[in-house]
Coordinates of C-alpha atoms in Angstrom, one line a residue:
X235 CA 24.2 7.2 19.2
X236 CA 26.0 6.7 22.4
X237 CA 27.4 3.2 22.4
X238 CA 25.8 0.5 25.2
X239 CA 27.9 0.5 28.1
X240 CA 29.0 -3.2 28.7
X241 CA 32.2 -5.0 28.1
X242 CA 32.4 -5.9 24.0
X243 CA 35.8 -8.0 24.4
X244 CA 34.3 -10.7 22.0
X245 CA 30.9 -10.9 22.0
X246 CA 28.7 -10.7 18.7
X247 CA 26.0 -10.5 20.7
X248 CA 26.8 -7.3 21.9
X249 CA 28.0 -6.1 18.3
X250 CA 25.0 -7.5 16.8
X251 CA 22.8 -5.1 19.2
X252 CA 25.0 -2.7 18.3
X253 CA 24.7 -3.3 14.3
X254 CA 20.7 -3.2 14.8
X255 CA 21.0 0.0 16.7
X256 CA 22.7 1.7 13.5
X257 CA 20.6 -0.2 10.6
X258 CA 17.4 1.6 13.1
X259 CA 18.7 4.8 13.8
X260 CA 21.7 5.8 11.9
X261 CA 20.3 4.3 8.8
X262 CA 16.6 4.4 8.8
X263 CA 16.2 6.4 5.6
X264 CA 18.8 4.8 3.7
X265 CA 17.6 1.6 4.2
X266 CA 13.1 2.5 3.5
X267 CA 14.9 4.1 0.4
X268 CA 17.0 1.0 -0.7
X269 CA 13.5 -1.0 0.3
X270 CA 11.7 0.7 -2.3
X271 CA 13.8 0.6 -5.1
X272 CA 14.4 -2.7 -4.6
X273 CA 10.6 -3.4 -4.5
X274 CA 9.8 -1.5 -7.1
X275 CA 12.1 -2.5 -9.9
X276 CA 11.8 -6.3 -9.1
X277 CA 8.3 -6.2 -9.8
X278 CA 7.4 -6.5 -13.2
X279 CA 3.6 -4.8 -12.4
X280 CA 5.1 -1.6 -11.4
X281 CA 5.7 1.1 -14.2
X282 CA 8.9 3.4 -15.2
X283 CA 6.9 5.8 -13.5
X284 CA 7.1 4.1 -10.3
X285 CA 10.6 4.1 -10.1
X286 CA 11.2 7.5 -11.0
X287 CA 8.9 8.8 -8.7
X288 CA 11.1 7.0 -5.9
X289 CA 14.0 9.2 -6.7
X290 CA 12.4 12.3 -7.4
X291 CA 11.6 12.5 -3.6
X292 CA 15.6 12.3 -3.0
X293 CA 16.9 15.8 -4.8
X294 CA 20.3 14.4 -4.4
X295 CA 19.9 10.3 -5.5
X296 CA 17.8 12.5 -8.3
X297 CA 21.3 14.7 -9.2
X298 CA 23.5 11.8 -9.2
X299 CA 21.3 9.6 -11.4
X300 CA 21.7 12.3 -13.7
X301 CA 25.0 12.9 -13.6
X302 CA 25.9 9.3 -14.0
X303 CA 23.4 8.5 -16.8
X304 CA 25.1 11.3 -19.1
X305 CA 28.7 10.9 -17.9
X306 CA 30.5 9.8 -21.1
X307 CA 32.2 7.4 -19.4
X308 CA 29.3 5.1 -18.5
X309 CA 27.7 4.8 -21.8
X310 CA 24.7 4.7 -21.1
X311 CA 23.0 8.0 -22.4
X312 CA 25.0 7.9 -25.6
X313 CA 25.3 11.5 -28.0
X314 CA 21.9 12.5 -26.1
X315 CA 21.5 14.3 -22.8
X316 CA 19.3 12.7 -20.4
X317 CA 17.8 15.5 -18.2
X318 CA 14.7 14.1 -16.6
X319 CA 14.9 10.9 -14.2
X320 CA 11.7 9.3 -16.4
X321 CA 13.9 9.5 -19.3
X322 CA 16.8 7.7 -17.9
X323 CA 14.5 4.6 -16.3
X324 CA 14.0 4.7 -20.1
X325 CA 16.7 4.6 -21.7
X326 CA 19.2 2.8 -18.8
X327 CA 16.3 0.0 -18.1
X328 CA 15.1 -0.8 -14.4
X329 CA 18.3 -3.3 -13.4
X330 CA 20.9 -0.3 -14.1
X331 CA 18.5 2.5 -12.3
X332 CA 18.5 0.2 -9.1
X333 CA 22.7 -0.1 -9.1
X334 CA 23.2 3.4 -9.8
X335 CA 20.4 4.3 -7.1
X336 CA 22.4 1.9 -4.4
X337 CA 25.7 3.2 -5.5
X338 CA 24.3 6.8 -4.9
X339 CA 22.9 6.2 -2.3
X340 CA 25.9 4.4 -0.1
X341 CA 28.1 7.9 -1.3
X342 CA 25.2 9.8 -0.4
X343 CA 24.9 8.0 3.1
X344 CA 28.7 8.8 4.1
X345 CA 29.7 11.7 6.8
X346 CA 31.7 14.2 5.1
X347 CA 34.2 13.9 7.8
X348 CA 34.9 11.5 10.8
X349 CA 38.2 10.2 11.9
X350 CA 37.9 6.9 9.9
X351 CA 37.6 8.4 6.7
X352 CA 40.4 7.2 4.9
X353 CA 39.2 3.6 5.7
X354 CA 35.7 4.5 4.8
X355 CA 37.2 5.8 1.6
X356 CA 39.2 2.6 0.8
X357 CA 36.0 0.2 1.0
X358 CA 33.5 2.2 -1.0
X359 CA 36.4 2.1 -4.1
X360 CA 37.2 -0.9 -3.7
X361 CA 33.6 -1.9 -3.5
X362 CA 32.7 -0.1 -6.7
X363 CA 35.9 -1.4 -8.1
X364 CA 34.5 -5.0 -7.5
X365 CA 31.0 -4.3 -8.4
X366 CA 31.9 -3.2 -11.9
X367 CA 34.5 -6.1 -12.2
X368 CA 31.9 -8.5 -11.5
X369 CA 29.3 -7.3 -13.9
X370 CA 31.4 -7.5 -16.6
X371 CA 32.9 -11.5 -15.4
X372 CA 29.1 -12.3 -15.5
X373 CA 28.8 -10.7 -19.2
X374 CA 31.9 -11.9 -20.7
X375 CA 30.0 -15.9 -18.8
X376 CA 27.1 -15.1 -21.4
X377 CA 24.8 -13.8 -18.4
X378 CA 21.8 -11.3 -19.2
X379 CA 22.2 -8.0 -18.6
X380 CA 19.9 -7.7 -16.0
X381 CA 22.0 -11.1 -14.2
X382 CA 25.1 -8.9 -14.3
X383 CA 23.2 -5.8 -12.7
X384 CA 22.5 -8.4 -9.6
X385 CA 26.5 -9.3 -9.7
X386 CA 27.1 -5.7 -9.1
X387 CA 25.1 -5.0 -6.3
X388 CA 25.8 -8.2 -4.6
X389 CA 29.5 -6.9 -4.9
X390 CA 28.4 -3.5 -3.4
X391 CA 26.1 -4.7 -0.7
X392 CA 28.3 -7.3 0.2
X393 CA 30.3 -4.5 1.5
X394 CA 28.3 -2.3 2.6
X395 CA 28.4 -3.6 6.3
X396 CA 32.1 -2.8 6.0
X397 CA 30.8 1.2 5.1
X398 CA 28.4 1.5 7.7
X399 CA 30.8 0.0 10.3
X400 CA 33.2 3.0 9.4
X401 CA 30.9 5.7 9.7
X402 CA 29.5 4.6 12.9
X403 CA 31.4 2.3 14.3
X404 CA 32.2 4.5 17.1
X405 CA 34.6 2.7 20.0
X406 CA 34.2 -0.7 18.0
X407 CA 35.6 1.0 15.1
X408 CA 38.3 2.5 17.4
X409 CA 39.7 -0.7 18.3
X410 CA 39.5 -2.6 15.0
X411 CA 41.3 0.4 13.6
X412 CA 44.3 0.4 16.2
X413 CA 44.8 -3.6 15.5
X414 CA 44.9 -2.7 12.0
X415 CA 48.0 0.0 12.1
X416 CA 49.4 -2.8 14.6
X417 CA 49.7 -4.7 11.8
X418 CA 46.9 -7.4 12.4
X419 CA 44.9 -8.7 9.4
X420 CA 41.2 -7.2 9.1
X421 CA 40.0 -10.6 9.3
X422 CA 42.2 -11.7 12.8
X423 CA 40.6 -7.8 14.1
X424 CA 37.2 -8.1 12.9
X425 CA 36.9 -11.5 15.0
X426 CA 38.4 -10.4 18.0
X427 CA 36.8 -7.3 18.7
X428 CA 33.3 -8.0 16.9
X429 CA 32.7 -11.4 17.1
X430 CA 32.0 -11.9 13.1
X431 CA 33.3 -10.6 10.0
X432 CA 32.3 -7.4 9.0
X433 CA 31.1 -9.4 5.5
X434 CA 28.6 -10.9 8.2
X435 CA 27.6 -7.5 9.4
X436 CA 26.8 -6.5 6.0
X437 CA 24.4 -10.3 5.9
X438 CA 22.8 -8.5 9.1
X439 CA 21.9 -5.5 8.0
X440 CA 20.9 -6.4 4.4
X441 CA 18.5 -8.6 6.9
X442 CA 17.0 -5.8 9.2
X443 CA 16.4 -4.4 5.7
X444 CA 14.6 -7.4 4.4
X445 CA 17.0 -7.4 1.5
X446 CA 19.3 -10.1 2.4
X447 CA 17.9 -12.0 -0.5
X448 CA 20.8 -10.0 -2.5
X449 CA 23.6 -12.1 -1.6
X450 CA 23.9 -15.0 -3.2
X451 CA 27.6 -15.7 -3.0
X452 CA 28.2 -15.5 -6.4
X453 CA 31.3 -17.4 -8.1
X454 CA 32.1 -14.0 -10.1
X455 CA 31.7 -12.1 -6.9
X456 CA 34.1 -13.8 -4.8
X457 CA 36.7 -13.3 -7.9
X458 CA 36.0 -9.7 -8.4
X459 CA 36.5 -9.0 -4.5
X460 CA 39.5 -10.9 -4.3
X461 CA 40.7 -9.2 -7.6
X462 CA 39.7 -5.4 -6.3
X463 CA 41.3 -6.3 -3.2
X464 CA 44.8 -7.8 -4.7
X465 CA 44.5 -4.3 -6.9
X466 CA 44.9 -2.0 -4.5
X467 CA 48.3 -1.3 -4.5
X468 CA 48.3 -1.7 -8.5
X469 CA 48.4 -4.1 -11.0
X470 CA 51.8 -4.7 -10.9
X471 CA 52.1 -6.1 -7.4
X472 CA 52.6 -9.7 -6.9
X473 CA 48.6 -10.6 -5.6
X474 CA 46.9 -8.5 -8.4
X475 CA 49.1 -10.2 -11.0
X476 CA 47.9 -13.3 -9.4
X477 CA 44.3 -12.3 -9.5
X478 CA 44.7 -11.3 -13.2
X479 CA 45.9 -14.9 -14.2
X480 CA 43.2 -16.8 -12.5
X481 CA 40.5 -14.8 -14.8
X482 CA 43.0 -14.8 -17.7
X483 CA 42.4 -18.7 -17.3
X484 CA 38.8 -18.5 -16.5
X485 CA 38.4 -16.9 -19.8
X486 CA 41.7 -18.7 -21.9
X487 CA 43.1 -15.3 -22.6
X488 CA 46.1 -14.4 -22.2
X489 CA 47.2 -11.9 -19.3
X490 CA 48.1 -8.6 -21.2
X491 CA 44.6 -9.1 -23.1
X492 CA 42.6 -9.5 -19.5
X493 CA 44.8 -6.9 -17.6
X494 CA 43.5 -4.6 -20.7
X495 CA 39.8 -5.2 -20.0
X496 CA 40.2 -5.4 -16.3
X497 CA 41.7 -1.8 -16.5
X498 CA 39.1 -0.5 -18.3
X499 CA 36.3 -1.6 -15.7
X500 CA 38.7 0.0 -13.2
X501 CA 38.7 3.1 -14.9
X502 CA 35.0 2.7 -14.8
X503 CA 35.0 2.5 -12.0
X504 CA 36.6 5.2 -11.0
X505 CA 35.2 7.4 -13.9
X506 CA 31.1 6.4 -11.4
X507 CA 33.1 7.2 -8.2
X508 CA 34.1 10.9 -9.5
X509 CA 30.5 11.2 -10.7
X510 CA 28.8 10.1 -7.7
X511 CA 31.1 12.7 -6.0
X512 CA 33.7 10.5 -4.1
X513 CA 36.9 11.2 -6.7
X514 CA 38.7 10.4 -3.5
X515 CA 38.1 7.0 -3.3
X516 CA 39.7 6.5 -6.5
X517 CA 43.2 6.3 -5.0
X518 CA 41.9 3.1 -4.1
X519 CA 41.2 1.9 -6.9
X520 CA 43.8 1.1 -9.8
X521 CA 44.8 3.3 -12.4
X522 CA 46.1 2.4 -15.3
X523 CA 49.6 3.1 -16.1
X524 CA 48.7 6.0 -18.5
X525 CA 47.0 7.9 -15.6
X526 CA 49.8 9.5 -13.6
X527 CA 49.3 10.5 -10.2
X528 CA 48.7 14.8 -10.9
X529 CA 45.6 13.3 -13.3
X530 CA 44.3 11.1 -10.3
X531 CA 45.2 14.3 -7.8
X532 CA 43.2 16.6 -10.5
X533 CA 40.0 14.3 -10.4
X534 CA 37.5 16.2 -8.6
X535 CA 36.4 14.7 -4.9
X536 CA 33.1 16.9 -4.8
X537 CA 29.6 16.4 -6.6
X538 CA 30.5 18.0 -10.2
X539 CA 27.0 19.9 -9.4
X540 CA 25.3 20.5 -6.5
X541 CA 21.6 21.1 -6.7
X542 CA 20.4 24.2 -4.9
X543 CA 18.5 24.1 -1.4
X544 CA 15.1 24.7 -2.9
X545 CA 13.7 24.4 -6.9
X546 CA 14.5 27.4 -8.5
X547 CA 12.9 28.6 -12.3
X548 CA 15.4 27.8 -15.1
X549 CA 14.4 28.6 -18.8
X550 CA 17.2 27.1 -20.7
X551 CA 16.6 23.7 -18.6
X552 CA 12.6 24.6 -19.3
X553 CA 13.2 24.4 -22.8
X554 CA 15.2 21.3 -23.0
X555 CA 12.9 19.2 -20.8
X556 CA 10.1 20.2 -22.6
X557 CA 11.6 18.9 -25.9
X558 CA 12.5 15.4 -23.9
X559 CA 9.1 14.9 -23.4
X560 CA 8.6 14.1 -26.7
X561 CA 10.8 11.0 -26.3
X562 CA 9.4 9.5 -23.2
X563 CA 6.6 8.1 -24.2
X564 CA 5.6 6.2 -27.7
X565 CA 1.9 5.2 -26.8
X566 CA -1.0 6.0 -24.6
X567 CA 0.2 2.6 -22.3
X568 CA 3.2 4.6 -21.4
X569 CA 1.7 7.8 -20.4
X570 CA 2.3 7.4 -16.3
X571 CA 5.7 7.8 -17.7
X572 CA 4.8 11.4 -19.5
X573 CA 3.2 12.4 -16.5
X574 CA 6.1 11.7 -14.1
X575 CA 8.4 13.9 -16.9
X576 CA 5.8 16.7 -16.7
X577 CA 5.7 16.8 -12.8
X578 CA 9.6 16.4 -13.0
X579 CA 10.1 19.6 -14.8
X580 CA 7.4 21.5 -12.9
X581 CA 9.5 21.0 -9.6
X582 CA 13.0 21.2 -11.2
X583 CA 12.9 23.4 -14.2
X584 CA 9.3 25.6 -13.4
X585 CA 10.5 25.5 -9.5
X586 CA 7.5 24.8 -7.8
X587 CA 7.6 23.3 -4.6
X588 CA 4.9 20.4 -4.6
X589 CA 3.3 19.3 -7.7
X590 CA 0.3 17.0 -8.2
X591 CA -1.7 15.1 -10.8
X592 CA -5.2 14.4 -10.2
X593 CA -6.9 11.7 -12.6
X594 CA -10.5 10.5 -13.4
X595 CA -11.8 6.8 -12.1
X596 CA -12.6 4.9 -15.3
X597 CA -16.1 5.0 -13.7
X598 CA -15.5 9.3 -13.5
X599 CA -17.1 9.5 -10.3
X600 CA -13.6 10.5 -8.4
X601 CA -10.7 12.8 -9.1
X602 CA -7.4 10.9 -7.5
X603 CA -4.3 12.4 -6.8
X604 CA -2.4 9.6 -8.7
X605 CA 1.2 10.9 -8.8
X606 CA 3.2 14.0 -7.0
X607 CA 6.9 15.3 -7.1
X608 CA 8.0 18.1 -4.5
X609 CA 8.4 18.2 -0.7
X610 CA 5.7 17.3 1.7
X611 CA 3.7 15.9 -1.8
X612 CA 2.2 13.1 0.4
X613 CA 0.5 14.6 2.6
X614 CA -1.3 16.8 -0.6
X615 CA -1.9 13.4 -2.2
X616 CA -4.0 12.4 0.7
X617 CA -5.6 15.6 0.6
X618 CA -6.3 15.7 -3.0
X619 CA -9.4 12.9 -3.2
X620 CA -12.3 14.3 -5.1
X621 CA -15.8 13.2 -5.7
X622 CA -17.0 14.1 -9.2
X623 CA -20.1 16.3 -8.9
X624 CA -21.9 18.3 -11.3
X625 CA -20.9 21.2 -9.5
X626 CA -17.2 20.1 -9.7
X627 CA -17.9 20.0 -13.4
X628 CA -19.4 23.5 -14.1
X629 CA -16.4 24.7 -11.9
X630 CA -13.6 23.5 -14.3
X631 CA -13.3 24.1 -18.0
X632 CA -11.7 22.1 -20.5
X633 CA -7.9 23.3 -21.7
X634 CA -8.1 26.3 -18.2
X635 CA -5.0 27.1 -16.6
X636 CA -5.3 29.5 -13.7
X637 CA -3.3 31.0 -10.8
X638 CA -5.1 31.7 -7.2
X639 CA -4.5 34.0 -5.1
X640 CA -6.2 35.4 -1.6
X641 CA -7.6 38.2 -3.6
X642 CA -9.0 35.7 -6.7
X643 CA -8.9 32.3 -4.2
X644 CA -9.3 29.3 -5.7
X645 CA -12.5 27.4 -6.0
X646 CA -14.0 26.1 -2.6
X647 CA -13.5 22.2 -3.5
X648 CA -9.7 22.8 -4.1
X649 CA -9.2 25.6 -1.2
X650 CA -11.0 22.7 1.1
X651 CA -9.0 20.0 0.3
X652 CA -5.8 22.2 0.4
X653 CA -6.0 24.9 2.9
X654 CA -3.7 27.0 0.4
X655 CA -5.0 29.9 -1.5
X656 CA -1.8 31.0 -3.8
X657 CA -1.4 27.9 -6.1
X658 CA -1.4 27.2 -9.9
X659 CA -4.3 24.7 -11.3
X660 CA -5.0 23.3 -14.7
X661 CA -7.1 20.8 -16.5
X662 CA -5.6 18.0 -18.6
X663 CA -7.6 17.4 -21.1
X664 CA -8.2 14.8 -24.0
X665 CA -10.6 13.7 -26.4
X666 CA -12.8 17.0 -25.7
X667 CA -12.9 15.4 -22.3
X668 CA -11.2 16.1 -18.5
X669 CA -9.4 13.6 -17.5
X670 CA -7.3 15.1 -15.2
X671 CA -6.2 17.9 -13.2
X672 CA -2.5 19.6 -12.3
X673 CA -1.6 21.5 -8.9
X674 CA 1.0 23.3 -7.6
X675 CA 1.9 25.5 -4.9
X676 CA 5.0 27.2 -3.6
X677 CA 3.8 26.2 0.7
X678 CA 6.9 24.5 1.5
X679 CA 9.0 27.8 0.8
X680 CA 6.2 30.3 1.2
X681 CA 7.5 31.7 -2.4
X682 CA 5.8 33.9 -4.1
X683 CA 4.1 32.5 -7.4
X684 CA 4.9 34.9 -10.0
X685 CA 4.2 35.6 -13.6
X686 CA 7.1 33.8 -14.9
X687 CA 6.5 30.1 -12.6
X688 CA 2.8 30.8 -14.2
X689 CA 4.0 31.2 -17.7
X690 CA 6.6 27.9 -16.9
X691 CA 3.2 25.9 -15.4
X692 CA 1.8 26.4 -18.8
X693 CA 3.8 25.6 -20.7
X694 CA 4.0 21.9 -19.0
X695 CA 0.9 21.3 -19.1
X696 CA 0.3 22.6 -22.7
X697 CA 2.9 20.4 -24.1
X698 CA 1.4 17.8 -21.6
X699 CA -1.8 18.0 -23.3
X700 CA -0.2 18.3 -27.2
X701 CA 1.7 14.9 -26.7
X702 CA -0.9 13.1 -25.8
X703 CA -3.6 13.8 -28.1
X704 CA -0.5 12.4 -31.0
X705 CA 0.1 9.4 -29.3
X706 CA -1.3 6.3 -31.1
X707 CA -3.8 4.4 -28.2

């Protein structure tokens, strides 16, 4: 956006309106999406389910929360592969989702290029450098896990004023970055040409974003900041070596027995920067002095796998989502969470653009599009609100799965409520009874829905069905 044409020598007025004008329009989406996660996984009423359903709408926050959750490095998917996003808000817990998620989506929320890339660079690895070397302070100070999941994103979004500043910072940025290379400290340049530090910008737009409640300035915080800062050019210079021996007291270790654990969350770190697909921030943070520089030259600065434009059929992946299932859910309480899994591999394995699930009111006067996955899925679920009629009844048979088509359309009640004739439908049902129904269509791509999508649907649903009726209630 074009910057506001008055004189900002000093004034954090005129930065502030500035800062508001890129939380609102450069960063509208990344800040609705950090809303929700945040909302959702701070509140104890709302389900797994919930939370995966969040991602799922973001194809590439849903590929990097794979990628991390079965990168070795991480440990948090163990010997097993997780390959559905309602598996790994299983198995990584609701605290470690929501820091992945951010950490995804501040990479995700970079420009590819721009001329202040390199300083961009440097904060995101040092902030993930200092989010990961605070978790683990708050661990080794007998904090619960889910305490030292808050330590890391407080490290993260304390900084993440500092990443938005460089990405559209425009002349402000110019200016701060030419007192920089003049040899002026950030914190001198920040207060001259902004008015406040950009630590304070990230207060502000954490604020606009109603999330300012995350920074709580920590004790463990400021240390791991100050350490991934002092760490920059190494452990061995003079700061960082400093910085080691303040939490080698903290702790009463000695300092080659806290370098070797602080250089193991720095390899962490670095190991979640490669896997979120910024490898080349990792120069800024330390290596350890086994890596050599070719190794840190050879680490990959791309996603290690993009996802493709649109959801394309994939048999092998079919398969081994299917078998997941079995694993998501051990009782009939947790069966929002099987349903999210089913839906997930309808759109990503199946490849069917937008995928519903319809399920009875306890009162079974309604059919209610409950939960969706897919493009444009919103708009469906409003669509998708059925009264239960006896004629709604005789139209749908226990255990059918059908494909419609403009020659064999689909039954008025669905074609009404969706306008689309070629789609897929199918009734769950349990107990001898309906109690729900899946959709799916192929309208956002216009894709033809052929024999083997149908024989994919199927298969969802019938395994669906088969895992449900073995659950204990």
């Amino acid at each position: 956006m074009p910057l506001p044409q008055s004189d900002f020598t000093a004034s954090s007025i005129t930065f502030r309106g500035f800062g508001q004008a890129i939380a609102q329009q450069n960063l509208p989406a990344f800040g609705q999406t950090m809303q929700e996660v945040f909302a959702a996984t701070e509140n104890d009423s709302l389900s797994g389910q919930q939370i995966a359903e969040i991602i799922l709408r973001d194809p590439a926050l849903t590929s990097s929360l794979l990628r991390v959750a079965n990168s070795a490095g991480m440990g948090y998917a163990g010997q097993n592969k997780v390959l559905t996003v309602s598996r790994a808000v299983v198995v990584m817990g609701h605290n470690a989702i929501r820091s992945l998620c951010i950490s995804a989506l501040a990479v995700e929320s970079m420009p590819e290029n721009g001329p202040f890339r390199a300083r961009l660079l440097a904060a995101l690895g040092t902030a993930l450098h200092a989010a990961v070397q605070a978790k683990d302070l708050g661990l080794r100070k007998g904090l619960r896990r889910d305490e030292a999941e808050r330590l890391f994103l407080e490290a993260l979004m304390g900084r993440i004023g500092e990443l938005a500043f460089w990405c559209y910072g425009g002349e402000f940025a110019e200016r701060v970055d030419e007192m920089l290379k003049s040899g002026v400290s950030p914190e001198l340049a920040e207060q001259s040409i902004l008015g406040m530090s950009l630590r304070q910008f990230s207060h502000d737009l954490l604020r606009a974003w109603d999330l300012d409640a995350v920074i709580r300035d920590s004790a463990e915080v400021a240390v791991a900041v100050q350490l991934g800062r002092a760490a920059q050019l190494g452990w061995a210079n003079p700061e960082a070596r400093q910085a080691v021996l303040h939490v080698a007291a903290l702790f009463r270790q000695s300092e080659a027995q806290t370098l070797k654990r602080l250089q193991s969350n720095a390899e962490q770190a670095s190991q979640l920067a490669v896997v979120l697909g910024a490898g080349a921030a990792t120069r800024w943070i330390p290596a350890t002095p086994a890596s050599t520089d070719e190794e840190s030259a050879a680490q990959p600065t791309e996603p290690l796998e993009m996802r493709p434009a649109e959801p394309t059929a994939d048999m092998a992946l079919q398969l081994r989502m299917l078998t997941e299932m079995n694993a998501v859910a051990v009782s009939r309480k947790e069966l929002p969470m099987l349903f999210e899994a089913c839906l997930e591999g309808l759109h990503r394995a199946v490849g069917l653009d937008r995928c519903v699930l319809c399920l009875m009111t306890p009162t079974r006067d309604r059919l209610l599009a409950r939960l969706g996955t897919g493009s444009g899925v919103a708009d469906l679920r409003a669509r998708l609100q059925l009264p239960w009629s006896a004629t709604l009844e005789t139209q749908l048979q226990a255990g059918s799965v059908r494909r419609f088509s403009a020659e064999q359309p689909p039954p008025d009640f669905l074609l009404q409520a969706t306008a689309v004739h070629d789609c897929l439908m199918a009734t769950l049902t349990v107990d001898q009874k309906i109690i729900g129904l899946f959709y799916a269509d192929q309208q956002t791509t216009q894709r033809p829905l052929t024999a083997e999508i149908f024989d994919g649907f199927r298969r969802f649903v019938t395994q669906t069905e088969l895992i449900v009726r073995g659950l204990p209630r």
